[in-house]
């Protein structure tokens, strides 16, 4: 479909293996936009798809719960899987192709390559989840190789992931433009995430504390606060007022290197990870 053309509901092509994808991809008019997902699609994913739909002649959505980005004891097994519902979302959003491989398609027998994003992958989420970003960088590189998109769409909510993938693309000279799309939030500020489904009622009521903490620090920054320790303390204080929230980290880091800052003097990223009894949630806020 040409950019700007009216959307009509029609079923996307569902492809599950590499040869079928190659055949379908060869016939797609460009530019081709890829929205990589792990499924359980929500309004945050829809915002990525809609942006791709506006900017690209063809839109491919990949749906793959990538085992290599989950650590031992994490939620790989219980991560929500909802292919039929996801296909309906893709149909209603005018997606052309859904690539939903199984693990053996992405990691065939003998697979032995991985993409290690270096120091960017060992801080923040990477420190809390060792190997996570190697898994992300590897699967995204495979998807880029198979789909050969002109543009790929990622959510700002996973801010470190966007920084890591941008580094990989630049370091490896991958021919794809990354587009980072603003976070979609519920009315109470909670960033949409497939993991919100794990929250019990009380936890769901408590979860907007992540957004309130970010907003408080972003507000202080807007009023001129540049001391990163005070911005971190501000986020900690907001989180401390919520008994169900157990902070994993709060961070004020350089927006490109993700190194923790003493003073905010340029683009930076406020980010935090918080454990609730049933789920661990992350959120972030870019500072210009
Ligand atoms: O953000 C996600 O859903 C995943 O990390 C991604 C980019 C699809 C890679 O598995």
PDB file of N, CA and C and ligand atoms in Angstrom, residues 36-38 64 66 69 136 139-140 154 158 161, ligand 1:
ATOM      1  N   UNK A  36       9.629  -5.129  14.848  1.00  0.00           N
ATOM      2  CA  UNK A  36       9.962  -6.383  15.549  1.00  0.00           C
ATOM      3  C   UNK A  36       9.213  -6.438  16.888  1.00  0.00           C
ATOM      4  N   UNK A  37       8.528  -7.547  17.163  1.00  0.00           N
ATOM      5  CA  UNK A  37       7.792  -7.665  18.419  1.00  0.00           C
ATOM      6  C   UNK A  37       7.942  -9.075  18.978  1.00  0.00           C
ATOM      7  N   UNK A  38       7.522  -9.216  20.235  1.00  0.00           N
ATOM      8  CA  UNK A  38       7.411 -10.549  20.819  1.00  0.00           C
ATOM      9  C   UNK A  38       5.926 -10.907  20.968  1.00  0.00           C
ATOM     10  N   UNK A  64       7.977 -13.003  17.653  1.00  0.00           N
ATOM     11  CA  UNK A  64       8.867 -14.094  18.067  1.00  0.00           C
ATOM     12  C   UNK A  64       9.298 -13.844  19.497  1.00  0.00           C
ATOM     13  N   UNK A  66      11.733 -14.360  21.873  1.00  0.00           N
ATOM     14  CA  UNK A  66      13.129 -14.740  21.628  1.00  0.00           C
ATOM     15  C   UNK A  66      13.773 -15.354  22.866  1.00  0.00           C
ATOM     16  N   UNK A  69      17.032 -13.847  24.841  1.00  0.00           N
ATOM     17  CA  UNK A  69      17.098 -12.602  25.613  1.00  0.00           C
ATOM     18  C   UNK A  69      16.487 -12.756  27.008  1.00  0.00           C
ATOM     19  N   UNK A 136      19.073  -9.773  22.417  1.00  0.00           N
ATOM     20  CA  UNK A 136      18.311  -8.800  21.625  1.00  0.00           C
ATOM     21  C   UNK A 136      19.083  -8.434  20.351  1.00  0.00           C
ATOM     22  N   UNK A 139      19.078 -11.380  17.813  1.00  0.00           N
ATOM     23  CA  UNK A 139      17.827 -11.653  17.090  1.00  0.00           C
ATOM     24  C   UNK A 139      17.460 -10.497  16.167  1.00  0.00           C
ATOM     25  N   UNK A 140      17.717  -9.265  16.609  1.00  0.00           N
ATOM     26  CA  UNK A 140      17.382  -8.122  15.749  1.00  0.00           C
ATOM     27  C   UNK A 140      18.257  -8.146  14.488  1.00  0.00           C
ATOM     28  N   UNK A 154      11.044   0.965  16.787  1.00  0.00           N
ATOM     29  CA  UNK A 154      11.218   0.515  18.171  1.00  0.00           C
ATOM     30  C   UNK A 154      10.556   1.528  19.113  1.00  0.00           C
ATOM     31  N   UNK A 158      11.473   1.088  25.796  1.00  0.00           N
ATOM     32  CA  UNK A 158      12.689   0.287  25.999  1.00  0.00           C
ATOM     33  C   UNK A 158      13.862   1.117  25.501  1.00  0.00           C
ATOM     34  N   UNK A 161      17.261  -0.471  24.911  1.00  0.00           N
ATOM     35  CA  UNK A 161      17.228  -1.339  23.727  1.00  0.00           C
ATOM     36  C   UNK A 161      17.414  -0.513  22.453  1.00  0.00           C
TER      37      UNK A 161
HETATM   38  O1  LIG B   1      11.178  -5.201  22.295  1.00  0.00           O
HETATM   39  C1  LIG B   1      10.916  -6.389  22.031  1.00  0.00           C
HETATM   40  O2  LIG B   1       9.752  -6.791  21.954  1.00  0.00           O
HETATM   41  C2  LIG B   1      12.068  -7.352  21.785  1.00  0.00           C
HETATM   42  O3  LIG B   1      13.150  -7.079  22.603  1.00  0.00           O
HETATM   43  C3  LIG B   1      12.500  -7.414  20.307  1.00  0.00           C
HETATM   44  C4  LIG B   1      13.037  -6.077  19.831  1.00  0.00           C
HETATM   45  C5  LIG B   1      11.303  -7.818  19.449  1.00  0.00           C
HETATM   46  C6  LIG B   1      13.596  -8.455  20.141  1.00  0.00           C
HETATM   47  O4  LIG B   1      13.158  -9.715  20.531  1.00  0.00           O
END
